[in-house]
Short mmCIF file of C-alpha atoms in Angstrom, two decimals:
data_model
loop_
_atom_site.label_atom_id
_atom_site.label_comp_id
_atom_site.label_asym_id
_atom_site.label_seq_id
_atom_site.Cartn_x
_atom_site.Cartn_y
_atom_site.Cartn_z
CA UNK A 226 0.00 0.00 0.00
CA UNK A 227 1.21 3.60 -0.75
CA UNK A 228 -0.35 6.14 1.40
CA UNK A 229 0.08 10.37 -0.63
CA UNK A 230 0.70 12.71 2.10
CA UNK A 231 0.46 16.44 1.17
CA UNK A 232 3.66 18.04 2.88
CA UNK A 233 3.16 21.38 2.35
CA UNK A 234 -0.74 21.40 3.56
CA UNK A 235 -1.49 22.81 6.92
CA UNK A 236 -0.56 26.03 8.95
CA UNK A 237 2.66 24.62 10.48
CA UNK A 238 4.19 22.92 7.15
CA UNK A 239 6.16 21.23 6.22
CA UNK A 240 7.91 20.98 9.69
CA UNK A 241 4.75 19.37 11.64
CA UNK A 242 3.67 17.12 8.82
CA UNK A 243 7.30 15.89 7.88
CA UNK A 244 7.68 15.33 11.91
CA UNK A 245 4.09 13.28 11.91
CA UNK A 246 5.51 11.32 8.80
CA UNK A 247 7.69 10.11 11.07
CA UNK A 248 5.67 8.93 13.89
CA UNK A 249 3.35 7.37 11.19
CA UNK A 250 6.13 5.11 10.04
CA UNK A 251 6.85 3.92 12.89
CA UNK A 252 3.43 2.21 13.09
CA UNK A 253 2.87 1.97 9.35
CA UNK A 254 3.96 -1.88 9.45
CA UNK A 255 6.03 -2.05 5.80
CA UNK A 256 3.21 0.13 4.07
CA UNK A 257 4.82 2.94 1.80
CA UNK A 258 4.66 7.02 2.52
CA UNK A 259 4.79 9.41 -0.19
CA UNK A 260 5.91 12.82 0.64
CA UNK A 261 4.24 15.36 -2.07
CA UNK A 262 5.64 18.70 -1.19
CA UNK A 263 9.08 20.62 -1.52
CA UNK A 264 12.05 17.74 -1.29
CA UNK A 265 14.65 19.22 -0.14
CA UNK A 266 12.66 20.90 2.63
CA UNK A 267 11.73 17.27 3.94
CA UNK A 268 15.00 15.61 3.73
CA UNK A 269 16.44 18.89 5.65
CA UNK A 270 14.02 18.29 8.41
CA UNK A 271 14.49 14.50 8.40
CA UNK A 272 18.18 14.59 8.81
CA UNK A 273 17.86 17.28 11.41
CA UNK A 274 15.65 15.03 13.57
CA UNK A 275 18.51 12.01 12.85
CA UNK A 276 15.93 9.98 10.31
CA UNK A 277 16.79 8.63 6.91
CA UNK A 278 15.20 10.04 4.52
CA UNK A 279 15.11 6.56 2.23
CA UNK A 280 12.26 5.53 4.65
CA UNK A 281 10.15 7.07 2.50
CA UNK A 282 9.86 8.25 -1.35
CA UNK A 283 9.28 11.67 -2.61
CA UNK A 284 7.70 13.27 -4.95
CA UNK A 285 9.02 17.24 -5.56
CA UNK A 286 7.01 19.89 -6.32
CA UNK A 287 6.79 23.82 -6.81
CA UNK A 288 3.38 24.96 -5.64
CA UNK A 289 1.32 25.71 -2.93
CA UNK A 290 -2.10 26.20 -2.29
CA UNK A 291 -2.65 28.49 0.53
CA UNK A 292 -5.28 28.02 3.13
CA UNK A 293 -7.37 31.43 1.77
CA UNK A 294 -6.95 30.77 -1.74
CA UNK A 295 -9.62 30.26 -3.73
CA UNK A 296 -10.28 26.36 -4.20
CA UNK A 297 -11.38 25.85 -8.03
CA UNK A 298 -8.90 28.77 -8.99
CA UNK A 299 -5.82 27.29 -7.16
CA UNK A 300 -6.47 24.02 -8.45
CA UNK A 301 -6.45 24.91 -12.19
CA UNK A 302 -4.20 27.37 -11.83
CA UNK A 303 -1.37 25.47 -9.49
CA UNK A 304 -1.20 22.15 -11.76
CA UNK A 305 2.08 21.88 -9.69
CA UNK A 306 1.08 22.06 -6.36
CA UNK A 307 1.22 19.62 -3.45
CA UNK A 308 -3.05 19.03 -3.72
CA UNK A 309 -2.66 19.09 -7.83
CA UNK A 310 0.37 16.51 -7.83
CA UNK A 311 -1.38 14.24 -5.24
CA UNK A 312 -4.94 13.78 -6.64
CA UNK A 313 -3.18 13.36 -9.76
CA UNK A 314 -1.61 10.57 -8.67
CA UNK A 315 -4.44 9.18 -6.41
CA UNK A 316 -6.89 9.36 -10.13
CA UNK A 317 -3.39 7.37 -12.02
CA UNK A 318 -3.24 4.67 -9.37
CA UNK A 319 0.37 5.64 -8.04
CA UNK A 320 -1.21 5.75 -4.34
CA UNK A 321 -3.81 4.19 -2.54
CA UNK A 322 -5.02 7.07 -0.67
CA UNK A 323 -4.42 10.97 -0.34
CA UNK A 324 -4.01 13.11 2.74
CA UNK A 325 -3.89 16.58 3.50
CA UNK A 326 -3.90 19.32 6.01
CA UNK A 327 -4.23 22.09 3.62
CA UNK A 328 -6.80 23.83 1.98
CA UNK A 329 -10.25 22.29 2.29
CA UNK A 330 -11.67 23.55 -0.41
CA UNK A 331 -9.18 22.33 -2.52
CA UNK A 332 -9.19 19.14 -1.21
CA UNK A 333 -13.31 18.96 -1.85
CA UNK A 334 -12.61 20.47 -5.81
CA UNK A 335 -9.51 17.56 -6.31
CA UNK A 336 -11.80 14.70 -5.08
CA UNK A 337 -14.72 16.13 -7.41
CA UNK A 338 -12.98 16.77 -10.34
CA UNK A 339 -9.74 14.25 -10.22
CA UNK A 340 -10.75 10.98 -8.48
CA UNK A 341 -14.65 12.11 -9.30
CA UNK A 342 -17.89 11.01 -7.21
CA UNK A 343 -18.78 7.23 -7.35
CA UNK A 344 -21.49 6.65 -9.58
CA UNK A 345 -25.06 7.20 -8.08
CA UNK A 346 -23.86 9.58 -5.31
CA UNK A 347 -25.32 13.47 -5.60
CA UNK A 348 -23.09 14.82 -2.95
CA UNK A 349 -19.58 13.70 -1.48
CA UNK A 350 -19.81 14.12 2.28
CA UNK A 351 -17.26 15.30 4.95
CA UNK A 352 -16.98 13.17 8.18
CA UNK A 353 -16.37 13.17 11.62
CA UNK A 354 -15.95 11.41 15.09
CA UNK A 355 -17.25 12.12 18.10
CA UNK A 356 -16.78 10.20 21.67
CA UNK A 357 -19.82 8.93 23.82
CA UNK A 358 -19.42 9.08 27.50
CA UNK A 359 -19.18 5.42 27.60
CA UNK A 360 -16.18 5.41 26.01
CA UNK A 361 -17.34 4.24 22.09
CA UNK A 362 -17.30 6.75 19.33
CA UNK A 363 -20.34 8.16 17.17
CA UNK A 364 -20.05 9.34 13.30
CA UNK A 365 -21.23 12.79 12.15
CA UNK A 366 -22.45 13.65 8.61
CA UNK A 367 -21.60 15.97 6.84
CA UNK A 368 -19.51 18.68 8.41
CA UNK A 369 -19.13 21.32 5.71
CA UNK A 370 -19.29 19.71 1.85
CA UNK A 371 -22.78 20.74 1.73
CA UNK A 372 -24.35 23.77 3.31
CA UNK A 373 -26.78 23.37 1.74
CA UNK A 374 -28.67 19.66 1.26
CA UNK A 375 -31.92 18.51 -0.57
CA UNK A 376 -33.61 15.58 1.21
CA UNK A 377 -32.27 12.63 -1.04
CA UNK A 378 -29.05 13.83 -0.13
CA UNK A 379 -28.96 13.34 3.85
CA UNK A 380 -30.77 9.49 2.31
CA UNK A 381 -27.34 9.30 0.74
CA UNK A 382 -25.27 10.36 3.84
CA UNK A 383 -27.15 8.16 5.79
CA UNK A 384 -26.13 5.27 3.42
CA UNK A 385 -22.44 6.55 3.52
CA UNK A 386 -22.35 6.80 7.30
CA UNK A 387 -23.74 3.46 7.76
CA UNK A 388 -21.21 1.63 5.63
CA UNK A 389 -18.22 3.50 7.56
CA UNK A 390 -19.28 2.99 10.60
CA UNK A 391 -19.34 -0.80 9.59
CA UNK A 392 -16.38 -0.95 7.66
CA UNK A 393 -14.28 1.22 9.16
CA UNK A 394 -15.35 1.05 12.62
CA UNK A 395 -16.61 -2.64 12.92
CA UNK A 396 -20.33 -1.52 14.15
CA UNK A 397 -22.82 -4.12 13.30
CA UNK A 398 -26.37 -2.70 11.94
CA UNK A 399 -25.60 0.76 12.89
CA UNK A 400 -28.10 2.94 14.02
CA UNK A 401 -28.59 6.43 11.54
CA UNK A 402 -30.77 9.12 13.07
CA UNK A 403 -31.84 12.43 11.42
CA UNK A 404 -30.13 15.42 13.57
CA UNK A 405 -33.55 17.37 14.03
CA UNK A 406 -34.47 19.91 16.88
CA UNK A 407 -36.81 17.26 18.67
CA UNK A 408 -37.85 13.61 18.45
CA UNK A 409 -41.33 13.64 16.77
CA UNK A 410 -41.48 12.68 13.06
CA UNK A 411 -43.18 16.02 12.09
CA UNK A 412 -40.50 18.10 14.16
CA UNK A 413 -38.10 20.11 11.95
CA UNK A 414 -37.29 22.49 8.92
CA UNK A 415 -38.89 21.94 5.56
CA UNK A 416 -35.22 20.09 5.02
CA UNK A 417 -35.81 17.43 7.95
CA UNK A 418 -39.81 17.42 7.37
CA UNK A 419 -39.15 16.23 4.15
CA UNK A 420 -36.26 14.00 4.83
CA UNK A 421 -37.71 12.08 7.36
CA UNK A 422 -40.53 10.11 5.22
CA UNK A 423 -37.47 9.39 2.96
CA UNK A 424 -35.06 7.57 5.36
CA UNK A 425 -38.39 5.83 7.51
CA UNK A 426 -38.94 4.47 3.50
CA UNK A 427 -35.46 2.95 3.19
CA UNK A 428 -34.26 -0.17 3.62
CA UNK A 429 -29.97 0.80 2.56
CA UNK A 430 -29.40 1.66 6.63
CA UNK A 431 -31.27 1.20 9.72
CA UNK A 432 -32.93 4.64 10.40
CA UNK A 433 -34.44 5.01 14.08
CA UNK A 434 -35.90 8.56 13.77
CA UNK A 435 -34.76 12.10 14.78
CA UNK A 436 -32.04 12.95 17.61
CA UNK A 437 -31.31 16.30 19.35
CA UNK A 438 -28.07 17.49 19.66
CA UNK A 439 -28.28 16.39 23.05
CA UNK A 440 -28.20 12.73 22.25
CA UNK A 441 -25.17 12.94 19.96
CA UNK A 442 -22.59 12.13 22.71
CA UNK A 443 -24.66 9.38 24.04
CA UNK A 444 -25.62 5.71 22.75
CA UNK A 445 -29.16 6.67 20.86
CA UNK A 446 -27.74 5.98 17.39
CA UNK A 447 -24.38 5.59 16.02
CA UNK A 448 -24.84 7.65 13.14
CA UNK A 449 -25.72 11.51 13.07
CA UNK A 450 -27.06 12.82 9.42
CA UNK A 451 -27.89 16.51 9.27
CA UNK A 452 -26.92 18.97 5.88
CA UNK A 453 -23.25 20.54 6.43
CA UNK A 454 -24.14 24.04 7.52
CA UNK A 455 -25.26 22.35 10.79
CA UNK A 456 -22.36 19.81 11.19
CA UNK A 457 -19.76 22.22 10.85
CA UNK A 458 -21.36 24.42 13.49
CA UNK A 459 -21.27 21.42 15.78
CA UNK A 460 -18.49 20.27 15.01
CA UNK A 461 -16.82 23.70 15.69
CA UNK A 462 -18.42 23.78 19.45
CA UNK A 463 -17.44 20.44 19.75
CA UNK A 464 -14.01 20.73 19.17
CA UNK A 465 -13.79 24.15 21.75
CA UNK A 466 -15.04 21.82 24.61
CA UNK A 467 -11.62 20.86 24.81
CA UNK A 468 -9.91 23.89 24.23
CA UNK A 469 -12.12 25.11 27.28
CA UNK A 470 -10.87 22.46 29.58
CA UNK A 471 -7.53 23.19 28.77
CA UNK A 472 -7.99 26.98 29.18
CA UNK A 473 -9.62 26.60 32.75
CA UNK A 474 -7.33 23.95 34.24
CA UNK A 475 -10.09 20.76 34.31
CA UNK A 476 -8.24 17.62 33.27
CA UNK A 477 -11.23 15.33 31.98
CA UNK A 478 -11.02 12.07 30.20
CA UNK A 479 -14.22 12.59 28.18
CA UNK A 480 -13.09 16.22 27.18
CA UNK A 481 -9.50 15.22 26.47
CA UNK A 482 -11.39 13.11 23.43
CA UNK A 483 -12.59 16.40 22.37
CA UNK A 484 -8.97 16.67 20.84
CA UNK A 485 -8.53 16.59 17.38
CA UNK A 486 -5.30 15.22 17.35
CA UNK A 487 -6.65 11.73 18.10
CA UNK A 488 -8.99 11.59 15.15
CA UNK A 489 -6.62 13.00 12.73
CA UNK A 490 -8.47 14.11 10.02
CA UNK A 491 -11.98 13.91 7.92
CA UNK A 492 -12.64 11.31 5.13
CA UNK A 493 -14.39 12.70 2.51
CA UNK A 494 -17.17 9.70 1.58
CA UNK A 495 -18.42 9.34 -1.79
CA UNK A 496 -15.46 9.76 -4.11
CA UNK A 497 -13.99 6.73 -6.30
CA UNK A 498 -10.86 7.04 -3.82
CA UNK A 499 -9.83 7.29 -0.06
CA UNK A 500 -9.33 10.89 0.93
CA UNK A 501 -8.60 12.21 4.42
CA UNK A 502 -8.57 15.91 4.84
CA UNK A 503 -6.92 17.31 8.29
CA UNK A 504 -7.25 20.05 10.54
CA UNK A 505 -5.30 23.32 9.23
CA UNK A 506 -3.70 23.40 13.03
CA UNK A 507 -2.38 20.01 12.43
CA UNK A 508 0.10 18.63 14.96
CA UNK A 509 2.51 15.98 14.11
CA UNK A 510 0.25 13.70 16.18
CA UNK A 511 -2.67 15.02 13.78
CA UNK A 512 -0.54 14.05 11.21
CA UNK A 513 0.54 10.89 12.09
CA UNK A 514 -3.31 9.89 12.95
CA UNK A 515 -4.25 11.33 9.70
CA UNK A 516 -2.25 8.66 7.71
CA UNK A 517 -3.61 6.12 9.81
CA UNK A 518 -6.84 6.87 9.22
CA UNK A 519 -6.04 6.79 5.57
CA UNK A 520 -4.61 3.36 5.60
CA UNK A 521 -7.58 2.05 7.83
CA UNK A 522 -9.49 3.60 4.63
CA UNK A 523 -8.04 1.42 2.35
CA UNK A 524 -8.16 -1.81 4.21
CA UNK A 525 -11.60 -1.16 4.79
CA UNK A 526 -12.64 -0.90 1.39
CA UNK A 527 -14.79 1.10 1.85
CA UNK A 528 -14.91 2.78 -1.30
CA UNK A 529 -15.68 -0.26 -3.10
CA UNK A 530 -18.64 -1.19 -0.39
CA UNK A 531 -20.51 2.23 -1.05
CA UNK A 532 -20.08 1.71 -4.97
CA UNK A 533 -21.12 -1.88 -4.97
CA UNK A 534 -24.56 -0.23 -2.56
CA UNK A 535 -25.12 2.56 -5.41
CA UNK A 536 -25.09 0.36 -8.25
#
């Protein structure tokens, strides 16, 4: 397996990400890392930290895609750039899967228009993980693809969440609720009114009705659908619940899972190849998970699960 990771993606690049290559390795098990991203900038880094740099192969280039630049733009525009170079190779079959800290935008425009949507999908979908109190972890979809959803999308998400949380995660029949402001089927916005009948209809995942955003860190479903305007927001509270702790001294187990750095990164679900897309404040422990999460991607197959269900 060769895992792509984007070098020169994230706000402390290429130092953290070269640094989390590292770490990766070391757990990586005889699986391949490709460094996209300025060479000679790596090997600099690796040698300073004592680590050869034939551990891993390398592919150089020019370009970067800054985190405010605009995503369709910088992709045309920057054929040479760390995001360009790696999608290209993800769409040729020179890696197995492609992650990056950098520009998310980007990342959503490469997967679209490199790799391309699986067949039968309207909308690729942005993921995330949160923990339950007891200890087990919960999927949320989608965090900021989609602002703005029709209702046979979310169906679709709740298909995509359902075969990740199996695949990926080893959950048997997972449980996919509708993220909704209360529990009754008529409860919502036109969106979840007219979503609901949809998903009670289907028989792709095992819907159980609405949730409140109180029951997402609990054990009422395992799967969390809402349209990406709404997941981001949560997902942005979310992740300050452990910048809180931190910032007022209360060492928490539950809270300390608040921490991105454990999750790594975001798959983007829905697209003919494994993609992982980090957090621009990516740590070398970010990074490391990151790739981690990509290889778990690929193992998984996941990507040929979801095209095998939209056939």
């Amino acid at each position: 397996m060769k895992i792509g990771l984007d070098i020169m993606g994230g706000d402390y690049a290429p130092k953290a990400t070269v640094l989390g290559a590292i770490e990766a390795y070391k757990v990586l098990q005889g699986h391949k890392l490709v460094l996209i991203g300025d060479k000679e900038a790596a090997i600099g880094i690796l040698r300073e930290h004592n680590f050869d740099p034939d551990n891993f192969e390398y592919v150089h280039t020019t370009e970067v895609i800054g985190m405010g630049e605009h995503p369709t733009k910088a992709v045309v525009q920057k054929a040479d750039s760390s995001i360009s170079v790696g999608f290209r190779m993800l769409k040729e079959g020179q890696i197995d899967a492609f992650s990056s800290a950098g520009n998310t935008g980007a990342m959503l425009v490469g997967s679209m228009f490199s790799v391309k949507t699986i067949p039968g999908i309207l909308r690729p979908a942005i993921t995330t993980i949160v923990p339950r109190l007891n200890g087990g972890i919960n999927i949320l979809l989608d965090v900021g693809a989609n602002a703005d959803c029709k209702p046979e999308v979310l169906v679709q998400f709740g298909v995509l969440g359902s075969l990740m949380a199996q695949s990926v995660y080893g959950i048997e029949n997972p449980r996919v609720a509708l993220m909704n402001i209360g529990e009754e089927e008529e409860k919502g916005n036109l969106l979840c009114q007219a979503t609901y009948p949809l998903m009670k209809e289907t028989s792709q995942f095992n819907f159980i009705g609405n949730a409140e955003g109180r029951d997402l860190f609990g054990d009422a479903a395992d799967v969390f659908v809402c349209d990406g305007f709404t997941g981001n927001i949560i997902l942005k509270l979310a992740e300050s619940f452990y910048v809180i702790t931190r910032k007022k001294g209360l060492k928490d187990e539950f809270f300390d899972r608040f921490n991105y750095e454990q999750y790594g990164g975001s798959p983007i679900l829905g697209i003919n190849a494994p993609v992982v897309v980090g957090h621009g404040i990516s740590s070398p422990e970010a990074i490391k998970n990151m790739v981690l999460l990509s290889k778990d991607m690929v193992e998984s197959e996941l990507v040929a699960k979801v095209t095998e269900a939209f056939q």
